[in-house]
Short mmCIF file of C-alpha atoms in Angstrom, two decimals:
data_model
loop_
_atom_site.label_atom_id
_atom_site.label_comp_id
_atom_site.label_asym_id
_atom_site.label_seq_id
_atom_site.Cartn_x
_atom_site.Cartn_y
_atom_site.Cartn_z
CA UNK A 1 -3.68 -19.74 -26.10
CA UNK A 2 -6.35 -17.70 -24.14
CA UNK A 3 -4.22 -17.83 -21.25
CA UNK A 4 -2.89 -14.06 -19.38
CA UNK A 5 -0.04 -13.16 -16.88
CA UNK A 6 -1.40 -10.71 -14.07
CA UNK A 7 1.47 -9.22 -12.23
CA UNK A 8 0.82 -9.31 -8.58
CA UNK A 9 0.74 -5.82 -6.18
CA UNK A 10 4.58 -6.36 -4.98
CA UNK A 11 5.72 -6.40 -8.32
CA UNK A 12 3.54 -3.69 -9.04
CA UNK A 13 4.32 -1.81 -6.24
CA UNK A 14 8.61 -2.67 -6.79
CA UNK A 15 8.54 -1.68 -10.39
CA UNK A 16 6.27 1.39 -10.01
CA UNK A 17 7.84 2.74 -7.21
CA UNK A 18 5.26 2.95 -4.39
CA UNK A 19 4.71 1.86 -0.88
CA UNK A 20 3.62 -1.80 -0.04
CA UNK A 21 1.50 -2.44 3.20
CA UNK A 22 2.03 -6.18 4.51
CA UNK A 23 -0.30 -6.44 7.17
CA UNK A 24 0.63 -9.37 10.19
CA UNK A 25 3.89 -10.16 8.24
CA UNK A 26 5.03 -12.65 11.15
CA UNK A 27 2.24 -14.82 9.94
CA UNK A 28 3.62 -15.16 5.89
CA UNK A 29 5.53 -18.23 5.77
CA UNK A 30 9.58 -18.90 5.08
CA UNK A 31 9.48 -18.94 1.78
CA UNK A 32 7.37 -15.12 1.60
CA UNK A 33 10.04 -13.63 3.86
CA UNK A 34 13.28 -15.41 1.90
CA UNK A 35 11.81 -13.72 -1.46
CA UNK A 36 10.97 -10.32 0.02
CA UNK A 37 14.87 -10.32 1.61
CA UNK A 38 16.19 -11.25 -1.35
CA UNK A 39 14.60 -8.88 -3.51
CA UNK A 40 14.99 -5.91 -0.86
CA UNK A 41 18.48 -6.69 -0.52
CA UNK A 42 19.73 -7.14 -3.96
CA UNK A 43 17.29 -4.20 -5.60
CA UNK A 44 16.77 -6.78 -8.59
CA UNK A 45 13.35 -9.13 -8.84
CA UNK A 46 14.01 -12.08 -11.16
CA UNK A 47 10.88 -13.71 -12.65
CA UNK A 48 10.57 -16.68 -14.77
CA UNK A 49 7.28 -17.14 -16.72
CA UNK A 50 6.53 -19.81 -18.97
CA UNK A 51 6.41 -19.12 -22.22
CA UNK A 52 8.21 -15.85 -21.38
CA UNK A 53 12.02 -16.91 -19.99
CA UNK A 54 13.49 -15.15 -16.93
CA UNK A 55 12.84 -11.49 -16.59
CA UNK A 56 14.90 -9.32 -14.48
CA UNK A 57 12.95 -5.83 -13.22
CA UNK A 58 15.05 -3.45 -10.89
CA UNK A 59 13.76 -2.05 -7.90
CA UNK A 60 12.15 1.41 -8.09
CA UNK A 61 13.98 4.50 -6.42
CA UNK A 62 10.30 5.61 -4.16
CA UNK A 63 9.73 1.44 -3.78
CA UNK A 64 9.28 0.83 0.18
CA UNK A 65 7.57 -1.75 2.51
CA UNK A 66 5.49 -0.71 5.56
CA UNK A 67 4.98 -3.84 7.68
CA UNK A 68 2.48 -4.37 10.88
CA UNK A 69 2.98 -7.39 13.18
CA UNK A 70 1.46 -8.00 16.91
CA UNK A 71 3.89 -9.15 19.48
CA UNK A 72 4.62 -12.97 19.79
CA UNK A 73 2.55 -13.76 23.22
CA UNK A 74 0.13 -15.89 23.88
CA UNK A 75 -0.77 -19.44 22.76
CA UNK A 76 -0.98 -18.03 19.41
CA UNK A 77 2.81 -17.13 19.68
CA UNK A 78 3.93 -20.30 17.72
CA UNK A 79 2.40 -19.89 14.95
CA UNK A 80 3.99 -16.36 13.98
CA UNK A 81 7.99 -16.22 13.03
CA UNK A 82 10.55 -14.73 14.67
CA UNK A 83 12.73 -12.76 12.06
CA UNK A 84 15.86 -13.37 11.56
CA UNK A 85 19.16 -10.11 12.09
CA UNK A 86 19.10 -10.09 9.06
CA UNK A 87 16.23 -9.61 7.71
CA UNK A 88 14.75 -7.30 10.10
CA UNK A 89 18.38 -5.55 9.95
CA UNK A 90 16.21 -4.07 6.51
CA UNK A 91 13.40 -2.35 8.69
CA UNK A 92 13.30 0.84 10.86
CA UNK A 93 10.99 -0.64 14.17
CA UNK A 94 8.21 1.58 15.52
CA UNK A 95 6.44 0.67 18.48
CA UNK A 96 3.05 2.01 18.44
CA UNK A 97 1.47 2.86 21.65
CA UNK A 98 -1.80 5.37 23.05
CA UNK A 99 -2.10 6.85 26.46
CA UNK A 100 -5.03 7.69 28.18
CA UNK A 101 -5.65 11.31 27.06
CA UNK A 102 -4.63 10.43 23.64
CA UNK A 103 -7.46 7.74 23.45
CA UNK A 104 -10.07 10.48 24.79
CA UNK A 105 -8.79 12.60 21.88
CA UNK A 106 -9.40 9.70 19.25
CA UNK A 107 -12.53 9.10 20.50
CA UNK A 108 -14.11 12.36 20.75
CA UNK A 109 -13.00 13.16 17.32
CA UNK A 110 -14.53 9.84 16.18
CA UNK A 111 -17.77 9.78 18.34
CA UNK A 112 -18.44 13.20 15.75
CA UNK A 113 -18.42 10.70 12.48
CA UNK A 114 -21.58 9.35 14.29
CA UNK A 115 -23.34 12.51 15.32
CA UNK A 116 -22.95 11.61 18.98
CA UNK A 117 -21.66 14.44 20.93
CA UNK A 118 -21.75 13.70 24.65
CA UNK A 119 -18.45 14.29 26.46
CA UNK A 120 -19.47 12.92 29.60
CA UNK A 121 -20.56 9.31 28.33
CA UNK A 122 -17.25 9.71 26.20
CA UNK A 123 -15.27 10.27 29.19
CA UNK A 124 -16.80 7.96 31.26
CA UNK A 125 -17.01 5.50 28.29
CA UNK A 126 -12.57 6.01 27.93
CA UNK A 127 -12.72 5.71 31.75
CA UNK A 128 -14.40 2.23 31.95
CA UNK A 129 -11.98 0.83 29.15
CA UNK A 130 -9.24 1.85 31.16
CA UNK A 131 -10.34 0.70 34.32
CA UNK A 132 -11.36 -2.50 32.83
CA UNK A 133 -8.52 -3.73 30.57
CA UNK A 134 -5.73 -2.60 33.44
CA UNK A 135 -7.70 -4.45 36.37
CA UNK A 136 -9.78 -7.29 34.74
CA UNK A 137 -8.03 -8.58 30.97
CA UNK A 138 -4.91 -10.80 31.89
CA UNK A 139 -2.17 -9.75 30.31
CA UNK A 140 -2.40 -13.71 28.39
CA UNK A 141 -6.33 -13.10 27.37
CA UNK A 142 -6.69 -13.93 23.66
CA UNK A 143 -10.07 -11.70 24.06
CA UNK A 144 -8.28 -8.66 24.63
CA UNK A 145 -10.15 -4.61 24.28
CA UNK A 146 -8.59 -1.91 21.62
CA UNK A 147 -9.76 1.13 20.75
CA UNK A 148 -12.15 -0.98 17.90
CA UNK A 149 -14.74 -1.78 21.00
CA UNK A 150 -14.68 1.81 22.02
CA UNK A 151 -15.69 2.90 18.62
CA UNK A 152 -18.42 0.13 18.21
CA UNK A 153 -19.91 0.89 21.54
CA UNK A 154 -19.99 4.54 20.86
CA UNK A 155 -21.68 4.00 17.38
CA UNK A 156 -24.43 1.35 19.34
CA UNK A 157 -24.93 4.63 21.48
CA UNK A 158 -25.63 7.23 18.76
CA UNK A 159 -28.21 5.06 17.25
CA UNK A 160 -30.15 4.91 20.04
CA UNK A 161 -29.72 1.47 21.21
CA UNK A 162 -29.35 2.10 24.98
CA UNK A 163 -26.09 2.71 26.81
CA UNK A 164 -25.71 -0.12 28.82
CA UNK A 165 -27.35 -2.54 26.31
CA UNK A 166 -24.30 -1.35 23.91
CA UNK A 167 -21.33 -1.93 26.78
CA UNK A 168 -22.85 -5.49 27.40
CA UNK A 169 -23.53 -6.94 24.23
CA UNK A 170 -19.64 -5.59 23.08
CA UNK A 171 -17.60 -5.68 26.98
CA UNK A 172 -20.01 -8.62 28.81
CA UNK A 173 -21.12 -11.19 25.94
CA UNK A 174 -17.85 -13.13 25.73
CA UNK A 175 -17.53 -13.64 28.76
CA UNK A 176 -19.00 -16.62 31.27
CA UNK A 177 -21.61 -15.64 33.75
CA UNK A 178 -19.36 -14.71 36.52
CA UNK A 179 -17.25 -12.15 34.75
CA UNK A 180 -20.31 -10.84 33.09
CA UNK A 181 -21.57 -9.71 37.29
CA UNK A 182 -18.03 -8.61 37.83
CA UNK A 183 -18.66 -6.16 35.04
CA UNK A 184 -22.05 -5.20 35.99
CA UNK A 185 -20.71 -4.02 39.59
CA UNK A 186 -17.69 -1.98 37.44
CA UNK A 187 -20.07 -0.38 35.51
CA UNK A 188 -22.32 1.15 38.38
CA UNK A 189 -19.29 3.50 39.07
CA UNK A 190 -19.81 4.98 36.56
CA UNK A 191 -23.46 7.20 36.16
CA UNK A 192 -23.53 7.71 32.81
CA UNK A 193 -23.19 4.36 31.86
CA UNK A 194 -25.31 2.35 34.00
CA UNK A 195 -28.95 3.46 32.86
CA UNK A 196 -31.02 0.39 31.06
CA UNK A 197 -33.63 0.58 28.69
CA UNK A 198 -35.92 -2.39 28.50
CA UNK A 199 -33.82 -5.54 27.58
CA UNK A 200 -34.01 -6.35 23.98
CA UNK A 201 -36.14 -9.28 23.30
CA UNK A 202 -36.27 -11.97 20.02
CA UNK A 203 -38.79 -13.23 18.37
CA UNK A 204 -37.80 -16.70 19.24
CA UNK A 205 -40.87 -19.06 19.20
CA UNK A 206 -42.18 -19.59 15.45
CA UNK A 207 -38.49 -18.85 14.31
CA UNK A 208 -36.66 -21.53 16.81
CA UNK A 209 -38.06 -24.72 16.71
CA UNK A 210 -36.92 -27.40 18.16
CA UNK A 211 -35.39 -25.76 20.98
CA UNK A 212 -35.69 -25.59 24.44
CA UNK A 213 -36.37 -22.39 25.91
CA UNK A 214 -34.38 -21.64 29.19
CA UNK A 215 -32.43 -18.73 30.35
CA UNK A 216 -29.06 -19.81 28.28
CA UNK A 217 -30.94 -19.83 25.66
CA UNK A 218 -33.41 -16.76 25.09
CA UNK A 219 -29.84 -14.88 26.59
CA UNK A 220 -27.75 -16.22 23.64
CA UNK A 221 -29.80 -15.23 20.93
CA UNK A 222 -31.04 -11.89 22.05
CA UNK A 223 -27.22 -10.91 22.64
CA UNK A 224 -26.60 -12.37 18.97
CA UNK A 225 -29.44 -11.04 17.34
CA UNK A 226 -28.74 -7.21 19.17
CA UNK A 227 -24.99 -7.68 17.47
CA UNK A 228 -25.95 -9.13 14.37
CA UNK A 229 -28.94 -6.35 13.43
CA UNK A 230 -26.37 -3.43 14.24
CA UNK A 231 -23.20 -4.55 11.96
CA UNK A 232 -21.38 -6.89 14.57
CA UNK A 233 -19.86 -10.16 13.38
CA UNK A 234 -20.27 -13.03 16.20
CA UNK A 235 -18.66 -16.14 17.53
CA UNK A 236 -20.82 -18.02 19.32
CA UNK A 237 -18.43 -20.62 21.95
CA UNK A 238 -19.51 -22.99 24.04
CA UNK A 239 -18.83 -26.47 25.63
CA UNK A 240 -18.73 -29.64 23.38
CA UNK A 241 -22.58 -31.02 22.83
CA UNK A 242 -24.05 -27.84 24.15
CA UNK A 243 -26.29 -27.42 20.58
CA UNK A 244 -24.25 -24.23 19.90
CA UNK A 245 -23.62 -25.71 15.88
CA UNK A 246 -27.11 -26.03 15.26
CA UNK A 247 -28.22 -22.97 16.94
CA UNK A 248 -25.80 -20.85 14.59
CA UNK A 249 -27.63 -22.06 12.05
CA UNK A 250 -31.54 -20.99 13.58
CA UNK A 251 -30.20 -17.63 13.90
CA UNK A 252 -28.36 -17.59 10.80
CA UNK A 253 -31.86 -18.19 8.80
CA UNK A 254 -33.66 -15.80 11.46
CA UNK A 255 -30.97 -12.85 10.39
CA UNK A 256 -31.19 -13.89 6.72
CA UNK A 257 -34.89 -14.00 6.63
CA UNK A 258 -35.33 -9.99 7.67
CA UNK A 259 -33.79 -9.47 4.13
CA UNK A 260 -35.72 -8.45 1.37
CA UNK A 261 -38.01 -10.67 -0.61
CA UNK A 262 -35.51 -11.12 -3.28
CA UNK A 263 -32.74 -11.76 -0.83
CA UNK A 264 -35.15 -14.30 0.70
CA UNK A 265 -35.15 -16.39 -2.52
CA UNK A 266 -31.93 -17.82 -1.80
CA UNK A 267 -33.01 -18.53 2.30
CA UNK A 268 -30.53 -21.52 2.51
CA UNK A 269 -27.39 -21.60 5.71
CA UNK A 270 -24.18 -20.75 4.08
CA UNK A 271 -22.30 -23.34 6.28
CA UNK A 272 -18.94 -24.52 6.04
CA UNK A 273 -16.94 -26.79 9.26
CA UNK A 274 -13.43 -25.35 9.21
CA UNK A 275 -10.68 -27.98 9.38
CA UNK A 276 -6.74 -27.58 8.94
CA UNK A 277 -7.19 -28.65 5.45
CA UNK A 278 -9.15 -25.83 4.21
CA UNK A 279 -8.18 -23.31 1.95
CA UNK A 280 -8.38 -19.19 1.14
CA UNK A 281 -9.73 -20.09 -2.65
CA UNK A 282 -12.30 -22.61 -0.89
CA UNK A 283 -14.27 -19.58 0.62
CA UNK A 284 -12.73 -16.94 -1.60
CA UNK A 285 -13.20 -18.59 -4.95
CA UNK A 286 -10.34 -19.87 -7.67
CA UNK A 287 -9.72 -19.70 -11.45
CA UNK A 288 -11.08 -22.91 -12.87
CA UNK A 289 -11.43 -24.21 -16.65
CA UNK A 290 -14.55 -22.20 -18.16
CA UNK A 291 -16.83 -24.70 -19.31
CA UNK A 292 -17.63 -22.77 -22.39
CA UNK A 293 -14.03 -22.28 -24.44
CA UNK A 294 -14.44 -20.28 -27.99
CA UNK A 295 -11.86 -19.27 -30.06
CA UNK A 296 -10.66 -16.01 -28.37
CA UNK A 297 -12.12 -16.62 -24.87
CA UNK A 298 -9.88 -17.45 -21.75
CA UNK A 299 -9.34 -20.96 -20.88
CA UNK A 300 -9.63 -20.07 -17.17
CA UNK A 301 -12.47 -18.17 -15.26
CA UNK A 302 -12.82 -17.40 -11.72
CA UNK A 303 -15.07 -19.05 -10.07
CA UNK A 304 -16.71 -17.07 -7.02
CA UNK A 305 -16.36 -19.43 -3.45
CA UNK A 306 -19.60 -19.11 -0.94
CA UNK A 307 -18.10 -16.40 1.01
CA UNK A 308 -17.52 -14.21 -1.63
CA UNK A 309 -21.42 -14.69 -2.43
CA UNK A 310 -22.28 -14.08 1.12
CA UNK A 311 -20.34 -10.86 0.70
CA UNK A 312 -21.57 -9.60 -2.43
CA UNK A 313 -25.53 -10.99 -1.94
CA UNK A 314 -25.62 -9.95 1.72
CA UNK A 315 -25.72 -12.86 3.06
CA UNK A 316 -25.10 -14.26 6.99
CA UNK A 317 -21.99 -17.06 6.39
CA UNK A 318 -21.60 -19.41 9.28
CA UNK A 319 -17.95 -20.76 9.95
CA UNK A 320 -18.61 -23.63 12.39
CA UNK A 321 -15.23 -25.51 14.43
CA UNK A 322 -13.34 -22.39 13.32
CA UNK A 323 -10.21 -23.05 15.84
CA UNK A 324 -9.24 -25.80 13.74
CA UNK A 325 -8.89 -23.40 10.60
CA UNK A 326 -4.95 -22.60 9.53
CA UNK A 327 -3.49 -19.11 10.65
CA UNK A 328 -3.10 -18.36 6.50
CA UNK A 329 -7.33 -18.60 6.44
CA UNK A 330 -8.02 -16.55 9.46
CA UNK A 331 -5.56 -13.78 9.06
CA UNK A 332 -7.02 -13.67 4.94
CA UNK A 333 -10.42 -12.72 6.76
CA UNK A 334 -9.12 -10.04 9.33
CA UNK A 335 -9.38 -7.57 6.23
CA UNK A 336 -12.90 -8.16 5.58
CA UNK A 337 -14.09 -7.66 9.44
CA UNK A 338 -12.46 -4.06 9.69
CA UNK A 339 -14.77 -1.42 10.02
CA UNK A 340 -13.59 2.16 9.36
CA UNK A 341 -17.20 4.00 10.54
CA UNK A 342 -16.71 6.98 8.12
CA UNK A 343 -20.27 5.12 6.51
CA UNK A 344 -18.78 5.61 3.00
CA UNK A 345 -19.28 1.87 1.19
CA UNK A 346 -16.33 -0.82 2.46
CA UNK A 347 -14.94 -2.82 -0.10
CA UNK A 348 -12.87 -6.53 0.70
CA UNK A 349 -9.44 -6.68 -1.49
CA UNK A 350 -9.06 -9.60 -3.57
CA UNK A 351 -5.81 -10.04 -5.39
CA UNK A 352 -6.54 -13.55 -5.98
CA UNK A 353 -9.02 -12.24 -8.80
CA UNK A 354 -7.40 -10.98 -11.41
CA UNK A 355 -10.55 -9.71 -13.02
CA UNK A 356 -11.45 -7.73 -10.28
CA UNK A 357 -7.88 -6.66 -8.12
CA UNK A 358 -9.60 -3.71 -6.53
CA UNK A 359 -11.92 -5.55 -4.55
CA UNK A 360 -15.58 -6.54 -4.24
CA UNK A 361 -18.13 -4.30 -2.39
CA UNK A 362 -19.24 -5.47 1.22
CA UNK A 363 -23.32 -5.84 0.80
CA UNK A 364 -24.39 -4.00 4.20
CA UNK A 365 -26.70 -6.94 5.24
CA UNK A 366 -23.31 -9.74 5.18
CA UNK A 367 -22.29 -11.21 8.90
CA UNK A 368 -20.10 -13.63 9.78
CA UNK A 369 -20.94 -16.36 12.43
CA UNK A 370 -18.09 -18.80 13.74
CA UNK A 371 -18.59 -20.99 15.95
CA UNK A 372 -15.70 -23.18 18.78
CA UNK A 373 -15.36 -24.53 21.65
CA UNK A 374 -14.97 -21.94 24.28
CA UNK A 375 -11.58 -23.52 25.45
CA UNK A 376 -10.20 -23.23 22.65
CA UNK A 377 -10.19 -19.69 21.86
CA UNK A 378 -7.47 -19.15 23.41
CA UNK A 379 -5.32 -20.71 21.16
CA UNK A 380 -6.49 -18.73 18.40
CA UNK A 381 -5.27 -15.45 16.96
CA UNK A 382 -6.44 -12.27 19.19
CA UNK A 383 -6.40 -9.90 15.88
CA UNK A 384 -9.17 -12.01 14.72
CA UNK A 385 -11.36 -12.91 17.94
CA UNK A 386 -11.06 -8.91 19.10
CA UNK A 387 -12.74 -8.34 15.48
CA UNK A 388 -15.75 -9.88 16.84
#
């Protein structure tokens, strides 16, 4: 009937007999976490397909789960599930913690993946984090520091792009003008990181019209454009009417338009406003009736959605009033902001293709833009706001 059944990676993974990562699993909704108890708990998965009847496949002997979550604090706290006894009564709990020397010793042994072998700016690099998570994050900051902003920083450094320069664009940027001095005066304790190189400057004239230039401004899109050109994904926040919207989209076009000529063909803003309404398969893509159907042929296709072209083409995506998107959209594009800087070619997993379930390759040139009010950030979900 040129329809197909795809069976999806837990029943893969239960009938084969291999481990299952669930990444954020406080975030899948009731009905996710009643079907994974029941089929843990009872060793059988019953399936009913049309066409097909019920089908009842026993749990593999080497089947197991291996589940992530990040504690329920913060404003973001409601929107994650507290388990029930019984369910976590099915799960051995590890807490996962790194001390000081331990993050020197992940660093150093990282910092060596990007050719970048000075101990003291490593030390003194571990030093600052320390110094300014423990005395300057609130324990209640959404825009929280892991060892992910180490890593970038020290990857900023080993491609030359000044010392300093790298701590501010990935420590100071986020932050309003006040905190960004505050970290200024932290950072002259420590030698090796406190040497500038001439601030980075835009082109910003012919590329930015309609704007007017002030000190806001010129600072906003140099600090952009200095993340942007070396691999950094950016939300741009600001207060309501400030012109932050339409200024994604100027440097959106400016990124874009360093592409090659053939990438320049398709110089258009990849914009989408995020509301509670949207969807995964509206940026991801969905099967949908081919419009060509032979004897033979499938009835449905899938259907790529305009961040899956951004991602395969290379192009910047702009995700504007993204604190009104639904926890099940963010968390879907966590996996796609990961960097693992081992500079072998990342790939984005996406089961809901079944034509292509081992992913799609990340062009280098793709970045992400979002843009919210900065108030409201703090009501969003810190694994994806430290990912920027």
């Amino acid at each position: 009937a040129g329809l197909k059944t795809i069976d999806g990676v837990f029943l893969r993974a239960f009938r084969d007999g291999y481990p299952l990562l669930l990444d954020e699993i406080n975030l899948a909704n009731e009905s996710v976490l009643q079907f994974l108890l029941e089929a843990i708990s009872s060793g059988v998965l019953s399936i009913i397909i049309n066409g097909k009847g019920l089908e009842k496949i026993n749990m593999h002997e080497d089947f197991c789960l291996i589940a992530t979550q990040n504690p329920p604090t913060g404003m973001f706290a409601g929107k994650r599930n507290n388990f029930s006894i019984d369910f976590l009564s099915k799960f051995t709990k590890v807490k996962f913690e790194i001390d000081l020397e331990e993050l020197k010793e992940i660093t150093k042994e990282s910092a060596k993946e990007f050719n970048f072998n000075n101990e003291k700016v490593i030390d003194e690099m571990v030093r600052f984090h320390e110094k300014w998570v423990k005395n300057y994050v609130k324990d209640d900051d959404v825009q929280c520091f892991t060892i992910r902003d180490i890593l970038a920083t020290i990857k900023l450094m080993s491609q030359k792009k000044g010392i300093y320069e790298s701590i501010y664009s990935i420590y100071g940027a986020r932050y309003p003008k006040n905190m960004k001095l505050k970290l200024q005066e932290v950072l002259k304790e420590f030698p090796q990181l406190s040497q500038r190189v001439e601030d980075y400057k835009a082109i910003l004239d012919e590329n930015f019209p309609f704007c007017y230039t002030n000190e806001s401004y010129i600072n906003t899109i140099n600090q952009c454009m200095f993340s942007l050109e070396n691999g950094r994904n950016i939300i741009i926040s600001g207060s309501e009417g400030s012109g932050k919207s339409f200024l994604s989209k100027m440097i959106s076009k400016f990124h874009d338009s360093k592409l090659s000529e053939k990438e320049q063909l398709n110089n258009f803003t990849n914009y989408c406003i995020c509301t509670n309404k949207l969807e995964c398969s509206d940026l991801l893509g969905s099967q949908r009736p081919s419009d060509k159907i032979q004897e033979g042929e499938e009835m449905l296709v899938w259907k790529n959605g305009f961040l899956t072209e951004g991602i395969e083409n290379g192009f910047t995506v702009v995700l504007d009033n993204i604190n009104e998107a639904s926890s099940t959209v963010i968390e879907r594009i966590n996996g796609l902001l990961d960097k693992t800087y081992d500079n072998k070619e990342a790939y984005f997993d996406m089961p809901e293709n079944p034509n292509n379930v081992n992913g799609i390759k990340i062009n280098p040139n793709f970045r992400i833009i979002c843009v919210c009010q900065y108030e409201k950030i703090k009501k969003m979900s810190p694994a994806f706001i430290n990912r920027f």
